[in-house]
Coordinates of C-alpha atoms in Angstrom, one line a residue:
M107 CA -92.6 -77.0 41.3
P108 CA -95.7 -76.1 43.2
N109 CA -95.3 -73.7 46.2
V110 CA -95.1 -75.0 49.7
I111 CA -95.8 -72.3 52.3
L112 CA -94.5 -73.1 55.8
V113 CA -96.1 -71.0 58.6
T114 CA -94.0 -71.2 61.8
G115 CA -96.0 -70.6 65.0
G116 CA -98.9 -71.9 62.8
T117 CA -101.2 -72.9 65.7
G118 CA -101.3 -69.5 67.4
L119 CA -103.7 -66.6 67.0
V120 CA -102.4 -65.3 63.7
G121 CA -101.4 -68.8 62.3
K122 CA -104.9 -70.1 62.9
A123 CA -106.4 -67.0 61.3
I124 CA -104.2 -67.5 58.1
E125 CA -105.4 -71.2 58.1
H126 CA -109.0 -70.0 58.3
V127 CA -108.6 -67.5 55.4
I128 CA -106.7 -70.0 53.2
N129 CA -109.4 -72.6 53.8
T130 CA -112.5 -70.3 53.3
E131 CA -111.6 -67.7 50.6
P132 CA -112.3 -68.9 47.1
E133 CA -109.4 -70.8 45.5
G134 CA -107.4 -68.7 43.1
S135 CA -108.7 -65.4 44.7
R136 CA -106.5 -62.7 46.1
F137 CA -106.4 -64.1 49.6
G138 CA -107.4 -67.7 48.8
K139 CA -105.3 -70.8 48.2
Q140 CA -103.7 -70.9 44.7
P141 CA -104.0 -74.0 42.6
G142 CA -101.3 -76.6 43.6
E143 CA -100.3 -74.7 46.7
T144 CA -99.6 -76.6 50.0
W145 CA -99.9 -74.8 53.3
I146 CA -98.2 -76.2 56.4
F147 CA -99.1 -74.8 59.8
A148 CA -96.3 -76.0 62.1
S149 CA -96.5 -75.9 65.9
S150 CA -93.6 -75.9 68.4
S151 CA -94.3 -79.6 69.0
E152 CA -93.0 -80.3 65.5
G153 CA -89.6 -78.9 66.3
D154 CA -87.9 -76.5 68.7
L155 CA -86.9 -73.6 66.5
R156 CA -84.3 -72.5 69.1
D157 CA -82.3 -75.6 67.9
P158 CA -80.7 -75.4 64.5
A159 CA -80.8 -79.2 64.0
Q160 CA -84.6 -79.3 64.7
T161 CA -85.1 -76.3 62.4
R162 CA -83.3 -78.0 59.6
Q163 CA -85.3 -81.2 60.2
L164 CA -88.5 -79.2 59.8
Y165 CA -87.3 -77.7 56.5
E166 CA -86.1 -81.1 55.2
K167 CA -89.5 -82.6 56.1
Y168 CA -91.6 -80.0 54.3
K169 CA -89.2 -78.4 51.8
P170 CA -90.9 -75.0 51.9
T171 CA -90.6 -72.5 49.0
H172 CA -92.1 -69.7 51.1
V173 CA -92.2 -69.0 54.8
I174 CA -94.4 -66.9 57.0
H175 CA -92.5 -66.7 60.3
L176 CA -94.8 -66.1 63.3
A177 CA -93.1 -68.3 65.9
A178 CA -91.8 -66.4 68.9
L179 CA -91.5 -66.7 72.7
V180 CA -94.2 -64.2 73.8
G181 CA -95.8 -63.1 77.0
G182 CA -97.6 -60.3 78.7
L183 CA -96.0 -57.3 80.4
F184 CA -95.2 -59.1 83.6
K185 CA -93.3 -62.0 81.9
N186 CA -91.5 -59.6 79.6
M187 CA -90.2 -57.6 82.6
K188 CA -89.2 -60.6 84.6
Y189 CA -87.5 -62.7 81.9
K190 CA -85.7 -60.1 79.7
L191 CA -82.7 -62.3 78.9
T192 CA -84.9 -65.4 78.1
F193 CA -87.0 -63.3 75.8
L194 CA -84.0 -61.8 74.1
R195 CA -82.0 -65.0 73.7
D196 CA -84.8 -67.4 72.8
N197 CA -86.2 -65.1 70.1
I198 CA -82.7 -64.3 68.7
L199 CA -82.2 -68.1 68.4
I200 CA -85.6 -68.7 66.8
N201 CA -85.2 -65.9 64.3
D202 CA -81.6 -66.7 63.4
N203 CA -82.4 -70.3 62.8
V204 CA -85.5 -69.6 60.7
L205 CA -83.7 -67.0 58.5
H206 CA -80.5 -69.0 58.1
V207 CA -82.1 -72.3 57.3
S208 CA -84.4 -70.4 54.9
Y209 CA -81.3 -69.1 53.2
E210 CA -79.6 -72.5 53.1
H211 CA -82.8 -74.1 51.6
K212 CA -83.1 -71.3 49.0
V213 CA -86.5 -70.3 50.2
Q214 CA -87.9 -67.8 47.7
K215 CA -89.5 -65.5 50.3
V216 CA -89.8 -65.0 54.0
V217 CA -92.2 -62.7 55.8
S218 CA -91.4 -62.4 59.5
C219 CA -93.8 -61.0 62.1
L220 CA -92.4 -58.1 64.2
S221 CA -94.4 -56.1 66.8
T222 CA -95.0 -52.4 67.5
C223 CA -92.8 -52.8 70.6
V224 CA -89.8 -52.6 68.3
F225 CA -90.4 -48.8 68.1
P226 CA -88.4 -46.4 70.3
D227 CA -89.9 -45.4 73.6
K228 CA -89.3 -41.7 72.9
V229 CA -90.7 -41.1 69.4
E230 CA -92.8 -38.7 67.5
Y231 CA -96.3 -40.1 66.6
P232 CA -97.6 -41.5 64.5
L233 CA -95.3 -44.5 64.2
D234 CA -94.1 -45.3 60.7
E235 CA -91.8 -47.8 59.1
N236 CA -88.8 -45.3 59.1
K237 CA -88.6 -44.9 62.9
I238 CA -87.8 -48.4 64.1
H239 CA -84.1 -47.9 64.9
S240 CA -84.3 -44.2 65.9
G241 CA -83.9 -44.7 69.7
P242 CA -84.0 -47.5 72.4
P243 CA -87.2 -49.4 72.9
H244 CA -89.3 -49.2 76.1
E245 CA -87.4 -50.5 79.1
S246 CA -90.2 -52.9 80.1
N247 CA -89.7 -55.4 77.2
F248 CA -86.3 -54.4 75.8
G249 CA -85.2 -58.1 75.5
Y250 CA -88.1 -59.0 73.2
A251 CA -88.0 -55.7 71.3
H252 CA -84.3 -55.9 70.5
A253 CA -84.7 -59.5 69.3
K254 CA -87.5 -58.5 67.0
R255 CA -85.6 -55.4 65.7
M256 CA -82.7 -57.7 64.8
V257 CA -84.9 -59.4 62.3
D258 CA -85.1 -56.2 60.3
V259 CA -81.3 -55.9 60.5
Q260 CA -80.9 -59.5 59.4
N261 CA -83.3 -59.1 56.5
H262 CA -81.3 -56.3 55.1
A263 CA -78.0 -58.2 55.6
Y264 CA -79.3 -61.3 53.9
K265 CA -80.6 -59.2 51.0
E266 CA -77.3 -57.3 50.6
E267 CA -75.0 -60.3 51.0
F268 CA -77.0 -63.1 49.4
G269 CA -79.9 -61.4 47.5
C270 CA -82.5 -63.0 49.7
N271 CA -86.1 -61.9 49.5
F272 CA -86.7 -61.5 53.3
T273 CA -89.1 -58.9 54.7
S274 CA -91.2 -58.2 57.8
A275 CA -94.6 -57.1 59.0
I276 CA -95.4 -55.0 62.0
P277 CA -99.0 -55.6 63.2
T278 CA -100.7 -53.4 65.8
N279 CA -102.8 -55.0 68.6
V280 CA -104.3 -58.3 67.2
F281 CA -107.3 -60.1 68.5
G282 CA -109.6 -62.9 67.4
P283 CA -110.5 -66.5 67.8
N284 CA -107.7 -68.8 69.2
D285 CA -106.1 -66.0 71.2
N286 CA -104.5 -66.5 74.6
F287 CA -107.3 -65.8 77.1
D288 CA -105.2 -66.5 80.2
L289 CA -106.1 -63.9 82.9
E290 CA -102.6 -63.7 84.2
D291 CA -100.8 -63.3 80.9
S292 CA -103.0 -62.1 78.1
H293 CA -103.4 -58.9 76.1
V294 CA -106.2 -56.5 76.9
I295 CA -109.1 -57.8 74.7
P296 CA -108.8 -61.5 75.5
G297 CA -108.2 -60.7 79.1
L298 CA -111.3 -58.6 79.4
I299 CA -113.4 -61.1 77.6
H300 CA -112.4 -63.8 80.0
K301 CA -112.9 -61.6 83.0
C302 CA -116.3 -60.5 81.9
Y303 CA -117.4 -64.1 81.2
L304 CA -116.4 -65.1 84.7
A305 CA -118.1 -62.0 86.3
K306 CA -121.4 -63.0 84.5
K307 CA -121.0 -66.7 85.4
N308 CA -120.2 -66.0 89.1
N309 CA -122.5 -63.0 89.5
T310 CA -119.6 -60.8 90.6
P311 CA -118.7 -57.2 89.5
F312 CA -116.7 -56.7 86.3
V313 CA -113.9 -54.4 87.2
V314 CA -111.6 -53.0 84.4
S315 CA -108.1 -51.9 85.4
G316 CA -107.3 -48.2 84.8
T317 CA -109.5 -45.3 83.7
G318 CA -110.6 -46.8 80.3
K319 CA -109.3 -43.7 78.5
P320 CA -106.2 -45.0 76.7
L321 CA -106.6 -45.4 72.9
R322 CA -105.4 -48.4 70.8
Q323 CA -105.6 -49.6 67.3
F324 CA -106.9 -53.1 67.2
I325 CA -106.8 -55.4 64.1
F326 CA -109.0 -58.5 63.7
S327 CA -106.9 -61.6 63.2
Y328 CA -108.8 -62.6 60.0
D329 CA -108.0 -59.2 58.5
L330 CA -104.4 -59.4 59.5
A331 CA -104.2 -62.9 58.0
K332 CA -105.3 -61.5 54.6
L333 CA -102.6 -58.8 54.9
F334 CA -99.9 -61.4 55.5
I335 CA -101.1 -63.4 52.5
W336 CA -101.0 -60.2 50.4
Q337 CA -97.5 -59.4 51.7
L338 CA -96.2 -62.9 50.9
R339 CA -97.6 -62.7 47.3
E340 CA -97.5 -59.1 46.3
Y341 CA -94.8 -57.2 48.3
D342 CA -91.2 -57.7 47.3
D343 CA -89.2 -55.1 49.3
V344 CA -87.0 -55.7 52.3
E345 CA -88.4 -52.7 54.2
P346 CA -91.1 -53.6 56.8
V347 CA -94.8 -52.7 56.5
I348 CA -97.1 -51.7 59.3
L349 CA -100.2 -53.9 59.1
S350 CA -102.9 -51.9 60.9
V351 CA -106.2 -50.1 60.7
G352 CA -105.9 -46.4 60.3
E353 CA -105.0 -43.9 63.0
D354 CA -108.6 -42.7 62.8
E355 CA -109.7 -46.1 64.0
E356 CA -108.3 -45.9 67.5
V357 CA -110.7 -47.3 70.2
S358 CA -110.6 -46.5 73.9
I359 CA -110.3 -49.2 76.5
K360 CA -113.7 -48.1 77.7
E361 CA -115.2 -48.6 74.3
V362 CA -113.6 -52.1 74.2
A363 CA -115.1 -52.9 77.7
D364 CA -118.5 -51.6 76.7
A365 CA -118.6 -53.7 73.6
I366 CA -117.5 -56.8 75.6
V367 CA -120.2 -56.2 78.2
K368 CA -122.8 -56.0 75.4
A369 CA -121.4 -59.1 73.5
V370 CA -121.2 -61.2 76.7
G371 CA -124.7 -60.1 77.8
F372 CA -123.3 -59.0 81.2
E373 CA -125.9 -57.1 83.3
G374 CA -124.1 -56.9 86.6
E375 CA -122.0 -54.2 88.3
Y376 CA -119.4 -52.8 85.9
S377 CA -116.7 -50.3 86.9
F378 CA -113.1 -49.0 86.3
D379 CA -110.4 -49.3 89.0
T380 CA -108.8 -45.9 88.5
S381 CA -106.1 -46.7 91.2
R382 CA -104.5 -49.0 88.6
A383 CA -102.0 -47.6 86.1
D384 CA -103.2 -46.9 82.6
G385 CA -100.0 -47.4 80.5
Q386 CA -99.4 -45.2 77.5
F387 CA -102.3 -43.0 76.6
R388 CA -101.9 -43.7 72.8
K389 CA -99.3 -44.9 70.4
P390 CA -100.8 -44.5 67.0
A391 CA -99.2 -46.2 64.0
S392 CA -99.7 -45.0 60.4
N393 CA -101.0 -47.5 57.8
K394 CA -100.4 -45.1 54.9
K395 CA -97.7 -47.3 53.3
L396 CA -100.0 -50.4 53.4
L397 CA -103.0 -48.6 51.9
T398 CA -100.8 -47.0 49.2
L399 CA -99.6 -50.5 48.2
I400 CA -102.6 -52.8 48.6
G401 CA -105.2 -50.6 47.0
G402 CA -108.7 -51.2 48.3
F403 CA -109.0 -53.3 51.5
Q404 CA -112.0 -53.8 53.7
F405 CA -111.3 -54.0 57.4
T406 CA -113.9 -55.8 59.5
P407 CA -115.8 -53.2 61.7
F408 CA -114.4 -53.4 65.3
E409 CA -117.7 -54.2 67.0
E410 CA -118.5 -57.0 64.5
A411 CA -115.1 -58.5 64.9
L412 CA -115.3 -58.3 68.7
D413 CA -118.7 -59.8 68.8
F414 CA -117.5 -62.7 66.6
T415 CA -114.5 -63.2 69.0
V416 CA -116.6 -63.2 72.1
K417 CA -119.0 -65.8 70.6
W418 CA -116.0 -67.9 69.6
F419 CA -114.7 -67.8 73.2
L420 CA -118.1 -68.7 74.7
T421 CA -118.6 -71.6 72.3
N422 CA -115.0 -72.9 72.7
Y423 CA -114.4 -72.0 76.4
N424 CA -113.4 -75.6 77.3
N425 CA -110.7 -75.8 74.6
A426 CA -109.6 -72.2 74.6
R427 CA -106.3 -71.1 76.2
T428 CA -107.6 -69.8 79.5
G429 CA -104.8 -70.8 81.8
N430 CA -107.3 -71.9 84.5
R431 CA -108.4 -75.2 85.8
K432 CA -111.5 -76.0 83.7
D433 CA -114.0 -74.6 86.2

């Protein structure tokens, strides 16, 4: 039986990146499509994964042998703080249905996507795979964080009770084409790209919230896609793996903004609003486990990846997720 890989949340940032890699890497190569494989990139319009019946229907339609589970109810900080129960409950339902229907359909392998927000708020850095459950997550998004933590708990339980090969990945901050560029509810890179684009277009100042000093590890979505494909094919343990660039690859928000200004070609007034809160200064995650297991892996240099993402946004502005009236 040829393999059928179902990607839930297949039309989002990471799903689209996996689709790109599968379609552009040489067939039969480490990250390319294997002979006879079918890849299905499912969107929420194909079935509401909060509903067990619709989840079963999706599995009956495609009969997946493998699943990369990316689907989640996600949002920026504001939404996470306002709708904690919704984020908790919807994600618990989605994850429970995907894992249980995968078990019922005897799916050979499931890789679920977690987030670094699963880590405790009070923790010793760098983050590593052993620290997930060593204290409560940050108050601001505890609903989402607890739902994601439960996936790790469920993976262990399915393995112990039924021998299922279920595992999970913990990516750091992802960016790339097909991101959510909505100004109200996006992550830092897509939000700043959109903001800088509008400042250039409207000839207004480009103002970045905060001091620009905090450091983050950013991973390009096409790199992350390759790591998901690697994990699906080559990693057979239940314990999660952090998928990230190294701790030495941290980039300051100011460096991000500088690179965006350059890529957009913005020549207007550019400043930092230091009256706005910065958030955590740094929260480095270790990628030692990943590097030990995967051997050589070439990450795309940050500026190159950012430049590519900005050019994608400028070219696809009318179809991108911008959250605005098409102005």
